[in-house]
């Protein structure tokens, strides 16, 4: 049996609370498979690529990553629990480098032309320096 002191949360949290295993990816229940996929989505790409069996056997999450409503008095999680809090390893948004820089651009608001069109629209024009 693994030494309890060596077990830790995937996100590296210093926490004395319970650690939760991922749902079983080999389950025949559709709800368990979907739940596993939602949990897996919070992992970095390298960990995801290690495979579902690795994740199920080696990755643990602590209570800091679950809304209080998902936590039962028994310290277990509800069946619909999904990690949504303190997901510190999220990747930054990808920026399309092919798009022109917005430096030197000034945003001007275009007034509403017709009541059926969106209330206002933004457009960018080049401002000479």
JSON list of C-alpha atoms in Angstrom, two decimals, residues 5-119:
[
{"chain": "A", "resi": 5, "resn": "UNK", "atom": "CA", "xyz": [2.52, 10.95, 3.36]},
{"chain": "A", "resi": 6, "resn": "UNK", "atom": "CA", "xyz": [3.77, 10.63, -0.23]},
{"chain": "A", "resi": 7, "resn": "UNK", "atom": "CA", "xyz": [0.35, 11.14, -1.76]},
{"chain": "A", "resi": 8, "resn": "UNK", "atom": "CA", "xyz": [-0.37, 14.69, -2.84]},
{"chain": "A", "resi": 9, "resn": "UNK", "atom": "CA", "xyz": [-2.73, 16.75, -4.90]},
{"chain": "A", "resi": 10, "resn": "UNK", "atom": "CA", "xyz": [-1.93, 17.04, -8.61]},
{"chain": "A", "resi": 11, "resn": "UNK", "atom": "CA", "xyz": [-1.80, 20.83, -8.26]},
{"chain": "A", "resi": 12, "resn": "UNK", "atom": "CA", "xyz": [0.73, 20.61, -5.40]},
{"chain": "A", "resi": 13, "resn": "UNK", "atom": "CA", "xyz": [-1.61, 21.91, -2.70]},
{"chain": "A", "resi": 14, "resn": "UNK", "atom": "CA", "xyz": [-0.48, 21.80, 0.92]},
{"chain": "A", "resi": 15, "resn": "UNK", "atom": "CA", "xyz": [-3.62, 20.20, 2.28]},
{"chain": "A", "resi": 16, "resn": "UNK", "atom": "CA", "xyz": [-4.37, 17.77, 5.10]},
{"chain": "A", "resi": 17, "resn": "UNK", "atom": "CA", "xyz": [-7.82, 17.01, 3.73]},
{"chain": "A", "resi": 18, "resn": "UNK", "atom": "CA", "xyz": [-8.95, 14.07, 1.65]},
{"chain": "A", "resi": 19, "resn": "UNK", "atom": "CA", "xyz": [-7.56, 13.32, -1.79]},
{"chain": "A", "resi": 20, "resn": "UNK", "atom": "CA", "xyz": [-9.94, 12.19, -4.49]},
{"chain": "A", "resi": 21, "resn": "UNK", "atom": "CA", "xyz": [-9.24, 9.67, -7.24]},
{"chain": "A", "resi": 22, "resn": "UNK", "atom": "CA", "xyz": [-10.46, 10.32, -10.76]},
{"chain": "A", "resi": 23, "resn": "UNK", "atom": "CA", "xyz": [-13.62, 8.53, -11.85]},
{"chain": "A", "resi": 24, "resn": "UNK", "atom": "CA", "xyz": [-12.98, 5.13, -13.44]},
{"chain": "A", "resi": 25, "resn": "UNK", "atom": "CA", "xyz": [-12.41, 5.61, -17.20]},
{"chain": "A", "resi": 26, "resn": "UNK", "atom": "CA", "xyz": [-13.22, 1.93, -17.78]},
{"chain": "A", "resi": 27, "resn": "UNK", "atom": "CA", "xyz": [-16.72, 2.27, -16.40]},
{"chain": "A", "resi": 28, "resn": "UNK", "atom": "CA", "xyz": [-19.56, 1.12, -18.61]},
{"chain": "A", "resi": 29, "resn": "UNK", "atom": "CA", "xyz": [-21.77, 3.96, -17.39]},
{"chain": "A", "resi": 30, "resn": "UNK", "atom": "CA", "xyz": [-21.93, 6.91, -19.78]},
{"chain": "A", "resi": 31, "resn": "UNK", "atom": "CA", "xyz": [-22.20, 9.37, -16.86]},
{"chain": "A", "resi": 32, "resn": "UNK", "atom": "CA", "xyz": [-18.89, 8.07, -15.41]},
{"chain": "A", "resi": 33, "resn": "UNK", "atom": "CA", "xyz": [-17.12, 8.33, -18.76]},
{"chain": "A", "resi": 34, "resn": "UNK", "atom": "CA", "xyz": [-18.36, 11.91, -19.23]},
{"chain": "A", "resi": 35, "resn": "UNK", "atom": "CA", "xyz": [-17.36, 12.79, -15.67]},
{"chain": "A", "resi": 36, "resn": "UNK", "atom": "CA", "xyz": [-13.86, 11.38, -16.24]},
{"chain": "A", "resi": 37, "resn": "UNK", "atom": "CA", "xyz": [-13.55, 13.54, -19.38]},
{"chain": "A", "resi": 38, "resn": "UNK", "atom": "CA", "xyz": [-14.55, 16.69, -17.47]},
{"chain": "A", "resi": 39, "resn": "UNK", "atom": "CA", "xyz": [-12.03, 15.93, -14.72]},
{"chain": "A", "resi": 40, "resn": "UNK", "atom": "CA", "xyz": [-9.32, 15.11, -17.27]},
{"chain": "A", "resi": 41, "resn": "UNK", "atom": "CA", "xyz": [-9.82, 18.50, -18.94]},
{"chain": "A", "resi": 42, "resn": "UNK", "atom": "CA", "xyz": [-8.25, 20.28, -15.93]},
{"chain": "A", "resi": 43, "resn": "UNK", "atom": "CA", "xyz": [-4.93, 18.45, -16.41]},
{"chain": "A", "resi": 44, "resn": "UNK", "atom": "CA", "xyz": [-2.06, 19.75, -18.50]},
{"chain": "A", "resi": 45, "resn": "UNK", "atom": "CA", "xyz": [-1.58, 18.25, -21.95]},
{"chain": "A", "resi": 46, "resn": "UNK", "atom": "CA", "xyz": [1.50, 16.22, -20.97]},
{"chain": "A", "resi": 47, "resn": "UNK", "atom": "CA", "xyz": [-0.40, 14.51, -18.15]},
{"chain": "A", "resi": 48, "resn": "UNK", "atom": "CA", "xyz": [-3.43, 13.91, -20.39]},
{"chain": "A", "resi": 49, "resn": "UNK", "atom": "CA", "xyz": [-1.18, 12.22, -22.95]},
{"chain": "A", "resi": 50, "resn": "UNK", "atom": "CA", "xyz": [-0.03, 9.68, -20.33]},
{"chain": "A", "resi": 51, "resn": "UNK", "atom": "CA", "xyz": [-3.39, 8.00, -20.79]},
{"chain": "A", "resi": 52, "resn": "UNK", "atom": "CA", "xyz": [-6.57, 7.33, -18.89]},
{"chain": "A", "resi": 53, "resn": "UNK", "atom": "CA", "xyz": [-5.24, 4.36, -16.89]},
{"chain": "A", "resi": 54, "resn": "UNK", "atom": "CA", "xyz": [-2.25, 6.39, -15.67]},
{"chain": "A", "resi": 55, "resn": "UNK", "atom": "CA", "xyz": [-4.51, 9.29, -14.68]},
{"chain": "A", "resi": 56, "resn": "UNK", "atom": "CA", "xyz": [-6.92, 6.99, -12.84]},
{"chain": "A", "resi": 57, "resn": "UNK", "atom": "CA", "xyz": [-4.12, 5.21, -10.94]},
{"chain": "A", "resi": 58, "resn": "UNK", "atom": "CA", "xyz": [-1.81, 8.14, -10.15]},
{"chain": "A", "resi": 59, "resn": "UNK", "atom": "CA", "xyz": [-3.57, 11.52, -10.17]},
{"chain": "A", "resi": 60, "resn": "UNK", "atom": "CA", "xyz": [-5.39, 12.83, -7.09]},
{"chain": "A", "resi": 61, "resn": "UNK", "atom": "CA", "xyz": [-7.21, 16.09, -6.41]},
{"chain": "A", "resi": 62, "resn": "UNK", "atom": "CA", "xyz": [-7.90, 17.71, -3.04]},
{"chain": "A", "resi": 63, "resn": "UNK", "atom": "CA", "xyz": [-11.07, 19.46, -1.83]},
{"chain": "A", "resi": 64, "resn": "UNK", "atom": "CA", "xyz": [-9.68, 22.90, -2.77]},
{"chain": "A", "resi": 65, "resn": "UNK", "atom": "CA", "xyz": [-10.67, 22.19, -6.38]},
{"chain": "A", "resi": 66, "resn": "UNK", "atom": "CA", "xyz": [-14.35, 21.43, -5.74]},
{"chain": "A", "resi": 67, "resn": "UNK", "atom": "CA", "xyz": [-17.23, 23.71, -4.83]},
{"chain": "A", "resi": 68, "resn": "UNK", "atom": "CA", "xyz": [-18.39, 23.26, -1.25]},
{"chain": "A", "resi": 69, "resn": "UNK", "atom": "CA", "xyz": [-21.72, 21.93, -2.52]},
{"chain": "A", "resi": 70, "resn": "UNK", "atom": "CA", "xyz": [-19.91, 18.94, -4.01]},
{"chain": "A", "resi": 71, "resn": "UNK", "atom": "CA", "xyz": [-18.38, 17.98, -0.63]},
{"chain": "A", "resi": 72, "resn": "UNK", "atom": "CA", "xyz": [-20.34, 15.68, 1.68]},
{"chain": "A", "resi": 73, "resn": "UNK", "atom": "CA", "xyz": [-19.97, 15.63, 5.50]},
{"chain": "A", "resi": 74, "resn": "UNK", "atom": "CA", "xyz": [-18.31, 12.21, 5.11]},
{"chain": "A", "resi": 75, "resn": "UNK", "atom": "CA", "xyz": [-15.47, 14.01, 3.23]},
{"chain": "A", "resi": 76, "resn": "UNK", "atom": "CA", "xyz": [-16.46, 12.24, 0.03]},
{"chain": "A", "resi": 77, "resn": "UNK", "atom": "CA", "xyz": [-17.67, 14.00, -3.12]},
{"chain": "A", "resi": 78, "resn": "UNK", "atom": "CA", "xyz": [-21.13, 13.95, -4.63]},
{"chain": "A", "resi": 79, "resn": "UNK", "atom": "CA", "xyz": [-21.62, 11.87, -7.78]},
{"chain": "A", "resi": 80, "resn": "UNK", "atom": "CA", "xyz": [-21.78, 14.98, -9.98]},
{"chain": "A", "resi": 81, "resn": "UNK", "atom": "CA", "xyz": [-18.64, 16.65, -8.54]},
{"chain": "A", "resi": 82, "resn": "UNK", "atom": "CA", "xyz": [-16.36, 18.30, -11.10]},
{"chain": "A", "resi": 83, "resn": "UNK", "atom": "CA", "xyz": [-13.16, 20.23, -10.26]},
{"chain": "A", "resi": 84, "resn": "UNK", "atom": "CA", "xyz": [-13.67, 23.92, -11.06]},
{"chain": "A", "resi": 85, "resn": "UNK", "atom": "CA", "xyz": [-11.71, 25.86, -8.41]},
{"chain": "A", "resi": 86, "resn": "UNK", "atom": "CA", "xyz": [-8.02, 26.78, -8.08]},
{"chain": "A", "resi": 87, "resn": "UNK", "atom": "CA", "xyz": [-6.98, 25.15, -11.32]},
{"chain": "A", "resi": 88, "resn": "UNK", "atom": "CA", "xyz": [-3.58, 26.83, -11.35]},
{"chain": "A", "resi": 89, "resn": "UNK", "atom": "CA", "xyz": [-2.13, 24.96, -14.31]},
{"chain": "A", "resi": 90, "resn": "UNK", "atom": "CA", "xyz": [-4.45, 26.37, -16.91]},
{"chain": "A", "resi": 91, "resn": "UNK", "atom": "CA", "xyz": [-2.71, 27.32, -20.13]},
{"chain": "A", "resi": 92, "resn": "UNK", "atom": "CA", "xyz": [-2.79, 30.97, -21.22]},
{"chain": "A", "resi": 93, "resn": "UNK", "atom": "CA", "xyz": [-4.94, 31.87, -24.21]},
{"chain": "A", "resi": 94, "resn": "UNK", "atom": "CA", "xyz": [-3.34, 31.33, -27.60]},
{"chain": "A", "resi": 95, "resn": "UNK", "atom": "CA", "xyz": [-2.66, 34.57, -29.46]},
{"chain": "A", "resi": 96, "resn": "UNK", "atom": "CA", "xyz": [-2.78, 34.46, -33.23]},
{"chain": "A", "resi": 97, "resn": "UNK", "atom": "CA", "xyz": [0.55, 35.95, -34.30]},
{"chain": "A", "resi": 98, "resn": "UNK", "atom": "CA", "xyz": [-0.68, 36.43, -37.87]},
{"chain": "A", "resi": 99, "resn": "UNK", "atom": "CA", "xyz": [-3.07, 39.17, -36.77]},
{"chain": "A", "resi": 100, "resn": "UNK", "atom": "CA", "xyz": [-1.78, 42.75, -37.06]},
{"chain": "A", "resi": 101, "resn": "UNK", "atom": "CA", "xyz": [-0.81, 44.53, -33.88]},
{"chain": "A", "resi": 102, "resn": "UNK", "atom": "CA", "xyz": [-3.37, 46.88, -32.36]},
{"chain": "A", "resi": 103, "resn": "UNK", "atom": "CA", "xyz": [-0.76, 49.40, -31.27]},
{"chain": "A", "resi": 104, "resn": "UNK", "atom": "CA", "xyz": [-1.45, 52.69, -32.97]},
{"chain": "A", "resi": 105, "resn": "UNK", "atom": "CA", "xyz": [-5.06, 51.79, -33.54]},
{"chain": "A", "resi": 106, "resn": "UNK", "atom": "CA", "xyz": [-7.82, 53.78, -32.01]},
{"chain": "A", "resi": 107, "resn": "UNK", "atom": "CA", "xyz": [-11.23, 52.27, -31.37]},
{"chain": "A", "resi": 108, "resn": "UNK", "atom": "CA", "xyz": [-14.13, 54.42, -32.37]},
{"chain": "A", "resi": 109, "resn": "UNK", "atom": "CA", "xyz": [-17.74, 53.67, -31.61]},
{"chain": "A", "resi": 110, "resn": "UNK", "atom": "CA", "xyz": [-20.09, 53.60, -34.55]},
{"chain": "A", "resi": 111, "resn": "UNK", "atom": "CA", "xyz": [-23.47, 55.01, -33.65]},
{"chain": "A", "resi": 112, "resn": "UNK", "atom": "CA", "xyz": [-26.59, 52.92, -33.93]},
{"chain": "A", "resi": 113, "resn": "UNK", "atom": "CA", "xyz": [-27.92, 53.18, -37.46]},
{"chain": "A", "resi": 114, "resn": "UNK", "atom": "CA", "xyz": [-31.00, 51.06, -37.29]},
{"chain": "A", "resi": 115, "resn": "UNK", "atom": "CA", "xyz": [-32.97, 49.84, -34.28]},
{"chain": "A", "resi": 116, "resn": "UNK", "atom": "CA", "xyz": [-32.74, 46.27, -35.63]},
{"chain": "A", "resi": 117, "resn": "UNK", "atom": "CA", "xyz": [-28.93, 46.29, -35.60]},
{"chain": "A", "resi": 118, "resn": "UNK", "atom": "CA", "xyz": [-26.86, 45.71, -32.47]},
{"chain": "A", "resi": 119, "resn": "UNK", "atom": "CA", "xyz": [-26.87, 48.78, -30.19]}
]
